Structures are given as structure tokens and as C-alpha cells.
PDB file of C-alpha atoms in Angstrom:
ATOM      1  CA  MET A  10      20.123   7.758 -16.646  1.00 54.00           C
ATOM      2  CA  LEU A  11      17.832  10.279 -18.898  1.00 62.00           C
ATOM      3  CA  SER A  12      18.280  12.890 -17.180  1.00 54.00           C
ATOM      4  CA  ASP A  13      21.716  14.127 -19.059  1.00 52.00           C
ATOM      5  CA  ALA A  14      19.488  13.900 -22.367  1.00 50.00           C
ATOM      6  CA  ALA A  15      16.969  15.746 -21.063  1.00 47.00           C
ATOM      7  CA  SER A  16      18.720  18.415 -18.906  1.00 45.00           C
ATOM      8  CA  VAL A  17      16.907  18.461 -16.397  1.00 41.00           C
ATOM      9  CA  ASP A  18      16.890  21.416 -13.971  1.00 45.00           C
ATOM     10  CA  VAL A  19      18.139  19.400 -11.051  1.00 39.00           C
ATOM     11  CA  ASP A  20      16.974  22.548  -8.322  1.00 47.00           C
ATOM     12  CA  ALA A  21      13.486  22.518  -9.580  1.00 45.00           C
ATOM     13  CA  SER A  22      13.635  18.726  -9.104  1.00 43.00           C
ATOM     14  CA  ARG A  23      13.652  19.640  -5.229  1.00 45.00           C
ATOM     15  CA  GLN A  24      10.619  21.382  -5.185  1.00 48.00           C
ATOM     16  CA  ASP A  25       8.322  20.460  -1.984  1.00 54.00           C
ATOM     17  CA  VAL A  26       5.969  17.270  -2.772  1.00 45.00           C
ATOM     18  CA  ALA A  27       2.781  20.185  -1.994  1.00 49.00           C
ATOM     19  CA  GLU A  28       4.143  22.788  -3.947  1.00 52.00           C
ATOM     20  CA  LYS A  29       4.658  20.991  -7.093  1.00 49.00           C
ATOM     21  CA  LEU A  30       0.820  19.068  -6.762  1.00 46.00           C
ATOM     22  CA  GLY A  31      -0.221  22.944  -6.224  1.00 52.00           C
ATOM     23  CA  LEU A  32       1.034  23.780 -10.149  1.00 49.00           C
ATOM     24  CA  TRP A  33      -0.032  20.782 -11.702  1.00 48.00           C
ATOM     25  CA  LEU A  34      -4.069  21.449 -10.002  1.00 51.00           C
ATOM     26  CA  SER A  35      -6.376  23.505 -12.378  1.00 52.00           C
ATOM     27  CA  THR A  36      -9.220  24.993  -9.770  1.00 49.00           C
ATOM     28  CA  LEU A  37     -11.340  22.609 -11.597  1.00 47.00           C
ATOM     29  CA  ASP A  38      -9.613  20.687 -10.171  1.00 50.00           C
ATOM     30  CA  THR A  39      -9.587  22.569  -6.340  1.00 49.00           C
ATOM     31  CA  LEU A  40     -13.240  21.861  -6.772  1.00 48.00           C
ATOM     32  CA  GLN A  41     -13.110  18.126  -7.305  1.00 53.00           C
ATOM     33  CA  LEU A  42     -10.578  17.430  -4.485  1.00 50.00           C
ATOM     34  CA  HIS A  43     -12.988  19.799  -2.360  1.00 50.00           C
ATOM     35  CA  ALA A  44     -16.401  17.148  -3.301  1.00 54.00           C
ATOM     36  CA  ALA A  45     -14.558  14.807  -2.316  1.00 50.00           C
ATOM     37  CA  HIS A  46     -13.583  15.784   1.020  1.00 53.00           C
ATOM     38  CA  GLN A  47     -17.555  16.241   1.743  1.00 52.00           C
ATOM     39  CA  SER A  48     -18.251  13.331   0.251  1.00 54.00           C
ATOM     40  CA  ILE A  49     -15.121  11.301   2.572  1.00 50.00           C
ATOM     41  CA  LYS A  50     -16.408  13.414   5.458  1.00 54.00           C
ATOM     42  CA  ALA A  51     -20.086  11.206   5.144  1.00 55.00           C
ATOM     43  CA  PHE A  52     -18.602   7.709   4.506  1.00 50.00           C
ATOM     44  CA  ALA A  53     -16.987   8.587   7.689  1.00 51.00           C
ATOM     45  CA  GLU A  54     -20.156   9.466   9.608  1.00 53.00           C
ATOM     46  CA  GLU A  55     -20.657   5.403   8.824  1.00 53.00           C
ATOM     47  CA  THR A  56     -20.761   3.140  11.436  1.00 48.00           C
ATOM     48  CA  PRO A  57     -17.256   2.788  12.478  1.00 50.00           C
ATOM     49  CA  ALA A  58     -16.583  -1.644  12.213  1.00 50.00           C
ATOM     50  CA  HIS A  59     -13.424  -3.458  12.250  1.00 53.00           C
ATOM     51  CA  VAL A  60     -11.971  -4.247   8.994  1.00 56.00           C
ATOM     52  CA  ARG A  61     -14.367  -7.248   7.765  1.00 54.00           C
ATOM     53  CA  ALA A  62     -13.174 -10.929   7.713  1.00 47.00           C
ATOM     54  CA  ALA A  63     -10.604 -10.771   5.642  1.00 54.00           C
ATOM     55  CA  THR A  64      -6.595 -11.255   5.416  1.00 57.00           C
ATOM     56  CA  SER A  65      -4.277  -9.250   2.960  1.00 60.00           C
ATOM     57  CA  HIS A  66      -2.965 -12.136   1.768  1.00 73.00           C
ATOM     58  CA  PRO A  67      -4.954 -13.012  -0.945  1.00 86.00           C
ATOM     59  CA  LEU A  68      -5.023  -8.992  -3.219  1.00 88.00           C
ATOM     60  CA  GLU A  69      -1.024  -8.951  -1.798  1.00 90.00           C
ATOM     61  CA  GLU A  70      -0.847 -12.161  -4.066  1.00 92.00           C
ATOM     62  CA  ASP A  71      -2.966 -10.512  -6.950  1.00 92.00           C
ATOM     63  CA  VAL A  72      -0.366  -7.666  -6.649  1.00 93.00           C
ATOM     64  CA  HIS A  73       2.488  -9.535  -6.937  1.00 94.00           C
ATOM     65  CA  ARG A  74       1.120 -11.865 -10.139  1.00 95.00           C
ATOM     66  CA  VAL A  75       0.425  -8.964 -12.107  1.00 96.00           C
ATOM     67  CA  ARG A  76       3.674  -7.513 -11.513  1.00 96.00           C
ATOM     68  CA  SER A  77       5.387 -10.536 -12.092  1.00 96.00           C
ATOM     69  CA  ALA A  78       3.427 -11.493 -15.048  1.00 95.00           C
ATOM     70  CA  MET A  79       4.720  -7.827 -15.721  1.00 96.00           C
ATOM     71  CA  VAL A  80       8.034  -8.203 -15.759  1.00 95.00           C
ATOM     72  CA  GLN A  81       8.296 -10.449 -17.550  1.00 93.00           C
ATOM     73  CA  ALA A  82       6.973  -9.234 -20.631  1.00 91.00           C
ATOM     74  CA  ILE A  83       8.985  -6.466 -20.876  1.00 92.00           C
ATOM     75  CA  THR A  84      12.545  -8.249 -19.754  1.00 90.00           C
ATOM     76  CA  ALA A  85      11.633 -11.312 -21.938  1.00 86.00           C
ATOM     77  CA  ASN A  86      10.020  -8.832 -24.421  1.00 74.00           C
ATOM     78  CA  GLY A  87      11.420 -11.014 -28.334  1.00 72.00           C
ATOM     79  CA  ALA A  88      10.736  -7.298 -30.679  1.00 72.00           C
ATOM     80  CA  ALA A  89      12.831  -5.542 -28.779  1.00 77.00           C
ATOM     81  CA  LYS A  90      15.845  -7.908 -28.361  1.00 77.00           C
ATOM     82  CA  ALA A  91      15.752  -8.788 -32.378  1.00 78.00           C
ATOM     83  CA  ILE A  92      16.222  -5.013 -33.198  1.00 82.00           C
ATOM     84  CA  GLU A  93      18.591  -4.899 -35.298  1.00 83.00           C
ATOM     85  CA  THR A  94      21.565  -2.324 -34.561  1.00 78.00           C
ATOM     86  CA  ASP A  95      21.295  -0.798 -37.488  1.00 83.00           C
ATOM     87  CA  ALA A  96      17.388  -0.711 -37.700  1.00 86.00           C
ATOM     88  CA  GLY A  97      17.112   3.317 -36.141  1.00 90.00           C
ATOM     89  CA  TYR A  98      15.444   3.907 -33.193  1.00 93.00           C
ATOM     90  CA  ALA A  99      11.646   3.813 -34.366  1.00 93.00           C
ATOM     91  CA  PRO A 100      11.252  -0.337 -33.503  1.00 92.00           C
ATOM     92  CA  TYR A 101      11.930   0.824 -30.027  1.00 93.00           C
ATOM     93  CA  ARG A 102       9.739   3.886 -29.784  1.00 94.00           C
ATOM     94  CA  GLN A 103       6.741   1.163 -31.037  1.00 93.00           C
ATOM     95  CA  CYS A 104       8.222  -1.269 -28.682  1.00 93.00           C
ATOM     96  CA  TYR A 105       7.820   1.377 -25.675  1.00 95.00           C
ATOM     97  CA  LEU A 106       4.892   2.494 -27.218  1.00 95.00           C
ATOM     98  CA  GLU A 107       2.905  -0.674 -26.998  1.00 94.00           C
ATOM     99  CA  GLN A 108       4.614  -1.742 -23.116  1.00 94.00           C
ATOM    100  CA  GLN A 109       2.871   1.293 -22.395  1.00 95.00           C
ATOM    101  CA  ARG A 110      -0.260   0.869 -23.242  1.00 95.00           C
ATOM    102  CA  HIS A 111       0.101  -2.592 -21.690  1.00 95.00           C
ATOM    103  CA  ILE A 112       0.961  -1.225 -18.161  1.00 96.00           C
ATOM    104  CA  GLU A 113      -1.353   1.052 -18.304  1.00 95.00           C
ATOM    105  CA  SER A 114      -3.886  -1.428 -19.258  1.00 96.00           C
ATOM    106  CA  LYS A 115      -3.327  -4.364 -15.855  1.00 97.00           C
ATOM    107  CA  ILE A 116      -1.930  -1.929 -14.117  1.00 97.00           C
ATOM    108  CA  ALA A 117      -5.924   0.043 -14.295  1.00 96.00           C
ATOM    109  CA  SER A 118      -7.330  -3.158 -13.779  1.00 96.00           C
ATOM    110  CA  LEU A 119      -5.207  -4.418 -10.689  1.00 97.00           C
ATOM    111  CA  ARG A 120      -6.224  -0.830  -9.077  1.00 96.00           C
ATOM    112  CA  SER A 121      -9.540  -1.416  -9.430  1.00 96.00           C
ATOM    113  CA  HIS A 122      -9.789  -4.243  -8.297  1.00 95.00           C
ATOM    114  CA  VAL A 123      -8.061  -2.860  -5.102  1.00 95.00           C
ATOM    115  CA  ARG A 124     -10.045  -0.513  -4.673  1.00 95.00           C
ATOM    116  CA  GLN A 125     -12.888  -2.650  -4.447  1.00 94.00           C
ATOM    117  CA  VAL A 126     -11.717  -4.508  -1.706  1.00 93.00           C
ATOM    118  CA  LEU A 127     -10.558  -1.548  -0.030  1.00 93.00           C
ATOM    119  CA  SER A 128     -14.605  -0.448  -0.410  1.00 91.00           C
ATOM    120  CA  ARG A 129     -15.987  -3.425   1.068  1.00 90.00           C
ATOM    121  CA  ALA A 130     -13.497  -3.653   3.955  1.00 89.00           C
ATOM    122  CA  SER A 131     -14.334  -1.047   6.179  1.00 87.00           C
ATOM    123  CA  PRO A 132     -15.769   2.382   6.421  1.00 87.00           C
ATOM    124  CA  GLN A 133     -11.843   4.282   6.948  1.00 86.00           C
ATOM    125  CA  LEU A 134     -10.916   2.276   3.973  1.00 91.00           C
ATOM    126  CA  LYS A 135     -13.423   3.113   1.900  1.00 90.00           C
ATOM    127  CA  GLN A 136     -12.417   6.288   1.897  1.00 87.00           C
ATOM    128  CA  LEU A 137      -9.346   5.767   0.582  1.00 90.00           C
ATOM    129  CA  ALA A 138     -10.246   3.991  -1.877  1.00 92.00           C
ATOM    130  CA  TYR A 139     -12.637   7.071  -2.824  1.00 89.00           C
ATOM    131  CA  LEU A 140     -10.094   9.840  -2.564  1.00 88.00           C
ATOM    132  CA  ASP A 141      -7.690   8.036  -5.036  1.00 91.00           C
ATOM    133  CA  THR A 142     -10.448   7.834  -7.357  1.00 91.00           C
ATOM    134  CA  VAL A 143     -10.480  11.209  -7.291  1.00 86.00           C
ATOM    135  CA  MET A 144      -6.929  11.577  -7.150  1.00 84.00           C
ATOM    136  CA  ASP A 145      -6.334   9.041 -10.426  1.00 89.00           C
ATOM    137  CA  GLN A 146      -9.287  11.380 -11.906  1.00 85.00           C
ATOM    138  CA  VAL A 147      -7.233  14.894 -11.527  1.00 81.00           C
ATOM    139  CA  ILE A 148      -3.995  13.791 -11.922  1.00 83.00           C
ATOM    140  CA  GLY A 149      -4.094  11.034 -14.697  1.00 83.00           C
ATOM    141  CA  GLY A 150      -4.238  12.854 -17.257  1.00 84.00           C
ATOM    142  CA  ARG A 151      -0.972  14.569 -16.845  1.00 83.00           C
ATOM    143  CA  GLU A 152       0.995  11.464 -15.390  1.00 87.00           C
ATOM    144  CA  GLN A 153       0.058  10.164 -18.965  1.00 88.00           C
ATOM    145  CA  ARG A 154       1.501  14.030 -20.226  1.00 88.00           C
ATOM    146  CA  LEU A 155       4.828  13.313 -18.827  1.00 89.00           C
ATOM    147  CA  MET A 156       4.744   9.261 -19.815  1.00 93.00           C
ATOM    148  CA  SER A 157       4.345  10.167 -23.563  1.00 93.00           C
ATOM    149  CA  THR A 158       7.582  12.244 -23.049  1.00 94.00           C
ATOM    150  CA  VAL A 159       9.948   8.989 -22.319  1.00 95.00           C
ATOM    151  CA  PRO A 160      10.154   7.529 -25.920  1.00 95.00           C
ATOM    152  CA  VAL A 161      10.992  10.995 -26.558  1.00 95.00           C
ATOM    153  CA  LEU A 162      14.177  11.241 -24.193  1.00 96.00           C
ATOM    154  CA  LEU A 163      14.498   7.373 -24.674  1.00 96.00           C
ATOM    155  CA  GLU A 164      15.593   8.795 -28.802  1.00 96.00           C
ATOM    156  CA  LYS A 165      17.874  11.465 -26.963  1.00 96.00           C
ATOM    157  CA  ARG A 166      20.112   8.591 -25.361  1.00 95.00           C
ATOM    158  CA  PHE A 167      19.576   6.212 -27.843  1.00 94.00           C
ATOM    159  CA  GLU A 168      21.510   9.188 -30.505  1.00 94.00           C
ATOM    160  CA  GLN A 169      23.852  10.295 -27.455  1.00 94.00           C
ATOM    161  CA  LEU A 170      25.094   6.289 -27.303  1.00 93.00           C
ATOM    162  CA  ARG A 171      25.694   5.804 -30.262  1.00 91.00           C
ATOM    163  CA  ARG A 172      27.809   8.743 -31.030  1.00 90.00           C
ATOM    164  CA  ALA A 173      29.642   8.044 -27.959  1.00 87.00           C
ATOM    165  CA  GLN A 174      30.228   4.219 -28.000  1.00 75.00           C
ATOM    166  CA  PRO A 175      30.937   2.676 -31.537  1.00 76.00           C
ATOM    167  CA  ASP A 176      31.599  -0.652 -29.145  1.00 81.00           C
ATOM    168  CA  GLY A 177      28.652  -2.614 -27.700  1.00 85.00           C
ATOM    169  CA  TRP A 178      26.671   0.461 -27.723  1.00 91.00           C
ATOM    170  CA  HIS A 179      23.211  -1.038 -28.649  1.00 89.00           C
ATOM    171  CA  ASP A 180      23.406  -3.935 -25.898  1.00 89.00           C
ATOM    172  CA  THR A 181      24.180  -1.048 -23.551  1.00 91.00           C
ATOM    173  CA  PHE A 182      21.004   0.855 -25.300  1.00 93.00           C
ATOM    174  CA  ARG A 183      18.607  -2.008 -24.790  1.00 92.00           C
ATOM    175  CA  GLN A 184      19.596  -2.859 -21.321  1.00 92.00           C
ATOM    176  CA  GLU A 185      19.090   0.814 -20.890  1.00 94.00           C
ATOM    177  CA  TRP A 186      15.356   0.784 -22.304  1.00 95.00           C
ATOM    178  CA  GLN A 187      14.394  -1.908 -19.931  1.00 94.00           C
ATOM    179  CA  ASP A 188      15.300  -0.362 -17.251  1.00 95.00           C
ATOM    180  CA  VAL A 189      13.465   2.551 -18.313  1.00 96.00           C
ATOM    181  CA  LEU A 190      10.138   0.938 -19.211  1.00 95.00           C
ATOM    182  CA  LEU A 191      10.583  -1.108 -15.431  1.00 95.00           C
ATOM    183  CA  ALA A 192      11.320   2.342 -13.121  1.00 95.00           C
ATOM    184  CA  GLU A 193       7.846   3.443 -15.118  1.00 95.00           C
ATOM    185  CA  MET A 194       6.212   0.034 -14.239  1.00 95.00           C
ATOM    186  CA  ASN A 195       6.767   0.838 -10.280  1.00 94.00           C
ATOM    187  CA  VAL A 196       5.958   4.551 -10.656  1.00 93.00           C
ATOM    188  CA  ARG A 197       2.614   3.616 -11.989  1.00 94.00           C
ATOM    189  CA  LEU A 198       2.722   1.362  -9.405  1.00 94.00           C
ATOM    190  CA  GLN A 199       3.096   3.231  -6.516  1.00 92.00           C
ATOM    191  CA  PRO A 200      -0.743   3.687  -5.758  1.00 92.00           C
ATOM    192  CA  VAL A 201      -1.920   0.272  -5.681  1.00 95.00           C
ATOM    193  CA  VAL A 202       1.515  -0.411  -3.835  1.00 93.00           C
ATOM    194  CA  GLY A 203      -0.081   2.459  -1.560  1.00 92.00           C
ATOM    195  CA  LEU A 204      -3.869   1.061  -0.836  1.00 93.00           C
ATOM    196  CA  MET A 205      -2.321  -2.379  -0.389  1.00 92.00           C
ATOM    197  CA  GLU A 206      -0.131  -1.827   2.339  1.00 90.00           C
ATOM    198  CA  ALA A 207      -2.817   0.534   4.087  1.00 90.00           C
ATOM    199  CA  PHE A 208      -5.523  -2.852   3.492  1.00 92.00           C
ATOM    200  CA  SER A 209      -3.210  -4.723   4.567  1.00 89.00           C
ATOM    201  CA  ASN A 210      -2.174  -3.063   7.978  1.00 87.00           C
ATOM    202  CA  GLU A 211      -5.695  -2.438   8.694  1.00 86.00           C
ATOM    203  CA  VAL A 212      -6.096  -6.155   8.855  1.00 83.00           C
ATOM    204  CA  LYS A 213      -3.214  -6.320  11.199  1.00 81.00           C
ATOM    205  CA  LYS A 214      -4.374  -3.829  13.526  1.00 79.00           C
ATOM    206  CA  SER A 215      -7.852  -5.901  13.361  1.00 71.00           C
ATOM    207  CA  PRO A 216      -9.032  -7.857  15.866  1.00 63.00           C
TER     208      PRO A 216
END
């Protein structure tokens, strides 16, 4: 929905994932990843062991609980629903930034918790948790800068709808505003979901 307003280059979006990642990484980032790889090799030398007595259910419940709370905060946002049609875009920008900060804080805490669980479970999962920590350090800043452009794109969409749909445009925008926030939440949650799924798979394989 935001691609029209942002004039997204479709061909660029089809770049190979590895190529995209390479464009994001500086020489320093590459050195950090190399150091992480050496540390992970050290983890691999630890005595192999099955996943320590555990079940994936509590972790899945933690992720589900945090995600549900964020969805509720977004969909029941009273401040956004109370914005008048003639108030302009500024109140939406403020609400979006507040929601972004809330999402970022909740997911950062959840991601840290999931890493801790994995680190205690087995050497293999400890490797994965450490790699996720490094990748977060390397890519996190760039992700933040990318996400900071979303309110700008939404403002363009706001103006586009106001010009094109004199009747009912405000309700349309409010729904799109909410949908974009939910999409951002899900994107930010992807690393957490990946860690949780890896843990669940290891638990299933453990006798």
C-alpha cells in the first residue's frame, strides 16, 4: 500500500538476499561477523548434549503473550481512533512513533529472553543465540533507520487518500495506518519467531 507513495523500485526488490545483505555490511560489520564465527566454533567444541530437559511450550506461550499484547495495543489505540478528520497528519505521526517505541521495547526484551533460554538449552542453540546477538548489533541500526522512514511514507499516503477520496478517506487511512503498524510488528518479530522455531525443533528431536 505504501509502494505507490514511495515509488519503490520493483527490480531492486528482487535482488538476491545475500547481495542485499552485502550492501548493508561495512568492513567493520564483516570483521564482527568473522569474530562471531570464531566464537561459535569454540561453542561447537563444547561437549555435545541433547537439549536440556525442557519443553518449547512455555517459550511459545511467552512469544504469543507478548505478541497478543502488542496487537491489542495497536488495534485498540484510543488516541488514533479519536483523531478528527481535519486534524491533519501530525497526530498520526505522534501515535505511530509512540507505538514504534512500544513495539521496539517489548520485542527487545522478548528477544533477549528467548536468547537466554536457547543459551542454556544446548551448545548448538547457544551458537544460534550468540549469532543472533551479533546480527542484531550489525543490522539493528540499519533496521531502525529503515523503520524510521515508515511515518514519512504514511504521510504521503495520507495526502494521497485525502486528495483522491473526499468521502470516507479518513477511515480508509486509519485502517491502513493500523495495518502498517501490525506489519512492522511482524517484521520485527521474525528473528524471535525463528529462534523459537529452532528451539522447538531441537526439543522435538531430543529423546
